Amino acid sequence: MTEKPSLREYLRRYAKGGIAREEMIATIAAWDFEEEIQDDLVIEPTGQDNVVSLLNDAVVLGGITYEDAEEILRRKNARG
């Protein structure tokens, strides 16, 4: 069984300068995102690693810009 790549790790590599901006945007726009587990009784993060909410976290933590996240989502939505 092949393990999925980690979006969290990919964003860390980008933030450290290991990946070019355009490559990061194109790669994440095509990412195989997982459905996020929603449980109103759980307030801690679920630890899921390949969910869209990680983009918001990366913006808040300064790993990517708001404009980067917007462009990723624009491209993802354009793909259908």
XYZ file of N, CA and C in Angstrom:
240
model
N 0.844 -1.180 0.000
C 0.000 0.000 0.000
C 0.894 1.249 0.000
N 0.610 2.145 -0.914
C 1.387 3.379 -1.008
C 0.789 4.437 -0.098
N 1.629 5.077 0.682
C 1.174 6.127 1.565
C 1.058 7.431 0.793
N 0.017 8.205 1.122
C -0.168 9.503 0.468
C 0.913 10.467 0.915
N 1.293 11.383 0.018
C 2.229 12.427 0.445
C 1.564 13.331 1.482
N 2.358 13.987 2.275
C 1.858 14.828 3.351
C 1.785 16.292 2.902
N 0.584 16.851 2.885
C 0.421 18.264 2.555
C 1.102 19.138 3.599
N 0.985 18.755 4.840
C 1.621 19.514 5.928
C 3.132 19.605 5.703
N 3.752 18.478 5.345
C 5.200 18.450 5.097
C 5.546 19.244 3.839
N 4.726 19.141 2.825
C 4.965 19.886 1.586
C 4.949 21.390 1.869
N 3.981 21.845 2.653
C 3.903 23.267 3.009
C 5.115 23.695 3.839
N 5.600 22.816 4.700
C 6.819 23.128 5.473
C 8.025 23.297 4.552
N 8.156 22.389 3.596
C 9.271 22.480 2.643
C 9.193 23.771 1.838
N 7.995 24.152 1.449
C 7.832 25.409 0.712
C 8.233 26.603 1.585
N 7.758 26.634 2.815
C 8.045 27.742 3.731
C 9.547 27.877 3.989
N 10.273 26.770 3.922
C 11.727 26.804 4.128
C 12.490 27.143 2.851
N 11.769 27.390 1.755
C 12.410 27.771 0.507
C 12.806 26.616 -0.396
N 12.344 25.427 -0.080
C 12.728 24.250 -0.855
C 11.924 24.024 -2.116
N 10.876 24.815 -2.319
C 9.993 24.646 -3.474
C 9.653 26.031 -4.009
N 9.668 26.180 -5.321
C 9.315 27.455 -5.948
C 7.819 27.730 -5.800
N 7.458 29.006 -5.723
C 6.064 29.402 -5.500
C 5.126 28.823 -6.562
N 5.449 28.986 -7.837
C 4.558 28.512 -8.900
C 4.389 26.996 -8.841
N 5.473 26.285 -8.550
C 5.392 24.832 -8.416
C 4.484 24.460 -7.247
N 4.619 25.170 -6.125
C 3.791 24.904 -4.948
C 2.317 25.113 -5.276
N 1.998 26.221 -5.929
C 0.597 26.520 -6.251
C 0.022 25.449 -7.179
N 0.752 25.105 -8.237
C 0.258 24.106 -9.188
C 0.107 22.735 -8.531
N 1.061 22.361 -7.710
C 1.020 21.048 -7.052
C -0.150 20.953 -6.084
N -0.325 21.968 -5.249
C -1.405 21.906 -4.258
C -2.774 22.047 -4.916
N -2.866 22.804 -6.001
C -4.145 22.914 -6.714
C -4.585 21.557 -7.265
N -3.628 20.677 -7.544
C -3.941 19.342 -8.059
C -3.897 18.269 -6.967
N -3.749 18.674 -5.715
C -3.577 17.744 -4.597
C -4.800 16.855 -4.411
N -4.564 15.633 -3.969
C -5.631 14.682 -3.657
C -6.073 14.923 -2.209
N -6.953 15.915 -2.036
C -7.419 16.261 -0.690
C -8.361 15.190 -0.157
N -8.328 15.006 1.158
C -9.237 14.078 1.830
C -10.436 14.860 2.367
N -11.510 14.152 2.577
C -12.681 14.741 3.229
C -12.329 14.983 4.687
N -12.632 16.164 5.175
C -12.283 16.487 6.558
C -13.316 15.913 7.519
N -12.834 15.297 8.587
C -13.716 14.748 9.609
C -14.282 15.907 10.426
N -15.583 15.966 10.526
C -16.246 17.013 11.296
C -16.930 16.389 12.507
N -16.567 16.841 13.676
C -17.187 16.369 14.906
C -17.309 17.569 15.831
N -18.532 18.030 16.032
C -18.761 19.220 16.842
C -18.359 19.041 18.300
N -18.169 17.823 18.744
C -17.778 17.570 20.129
C -16.266 17.589 20.326
N -15.511 17.602 19.218
C -14.054 17.602 19.298
C -13.549 18.991 18.940
N -12.855 19.633 19.885
C -12.364 20.981 19.617
C -10.899 21.002 19.198
N -10.163 19.918 19.466
C -8.765 19.838 19.051
C -8.694 19.502 17.564
N -7.577 19.857 16.927
C -7.399 19.457 15.523
C -7.442 17.937 15.398
N -7.936 17.455 14.277
C -8.076 16.011 14.075
C -6.757 15.348 13.732
N -5.776 16.118 13.317
C -4.505 15.538 12.913
C -4.499 15.074 11.473
N -5.596 15.308 10.762
C -5.630 14.936 9.350
C -4.583 15.743 8.599
N -3.983 15.121 7.623
C -2.823 15.720 6.978
C -3.057 16.203 5.556
N -4.141 15.877 4.942
C -4.371 16.239 3.545
C -5.744 16.868 3.347
N -6.028 17.880 4.150
C -7.322 18.549 4.090
C -7.126 20.021 3.738
N -8.145 20.608 3.122
C -8.079 21.992 2.663
C -7.827 22.963 3.812
N -8.298 22.654 5.011
C -8.126 23.587 6.131
C -6.656 23.844 6.457
N -5.758 22.953 6.024
C -4.328 23.190 6.245
C -3.850 24.429 5.499
N -4.521 24.777 4.404
C -4.158 26.001 3.686
C -4.414 27.221 4.560
N -5.547 27.240 5.236
C -5.860 28.343 6.143
C -4.831 28.415 7.265
N -4.491 27.265 7.817
C -3.477 27.226 8.875
C -2.151 27.795 8.373
N -1.768 27.437 7.145
C -0.510 27.919 6.579
C -0.529 29.434 6.391
N -1.688 29.988 6.039
C -1.802 31.445 5.903
C -1.643 32.099 7.271
N -2.351 31.590 8.262
C -2.299 32.161 9.616
C -0.885 32.097 10.184
N -0.184 30.997 9.913
C 1.169 30.818 10.435
C 2.241 31.473 9.565
N 1.843 32.059 8.441
C 2.783 32.772 7.581
C 3.558 31.907 6.611
N 3.144 30.653 6.433
C 3.844 29.765 5.504
C 3.549 30.079 4.051
N 2.315 30.516 3.782
C 1.918 30.975 2.456
C 1.118 32.250 2.640
N 0.951 32.990 1.566
C 0.179 34.225 1.654
C -1.294 33.934 1.395
N -2.127 34.879 1.765
C -3.558 34.787 1.484
C -3.774 34.681 -0.030
N -2.988 35.439 -0.785
C -3.093 35.419 -2.245
C -2.717 34.049 -2.801
N -1.702 33.397 -2.202
C -1.333 32.038 -2.613
C -2.519 31.098 -2.416
N -3.131 31.154 -1.247
C -4.263 30.277 -0.937
C -5.432 30.542 -1.887
N -5.704 31.805 -2.176
C -6.774 32.142 -3.116
C -6.499 31.553 -4.494
N -5.248 31.676 -4.959
C -4.886 31.156 -6.284
C -4.976 29.634 -6.317
N -4.553 28.980 -5.258
C -4.669 27.520 -5.178
C -6.130 27.101 -5.297
N -6.994 27.747 -4.522
C -8.411 27.389 -4.545
C -9.060 27.746 -5.873
N -8.648 28.859 -6.486
C -9.188 29.240 -7.792
C -8.850 28.160 -8.815
N -7.599 27.714 -8.830
C -7.179 26.683 -9.782
C -7.853 25.337 -9.492
N -7.971 25.014 -8.203
C -8.631 23.756 -7.822
C -10.078 23.757 -8.276
N -10.773 24.855 -8.062
C -12.173 24.947 -8.466
C -12.335 24.960 -9.982
N -11.374 25.515 -10.703
C -11.424 25.535 -12.165
C -11.292 24.138 -12.749
N -10.586 23.263 -12.019
C -10.405 21.881 -12.474
C -11.690 21.076 -12.350
N -12.566 21.530 -11.451
C -13.846 20.861 -11.279
C -13.865 19.835 -10.298
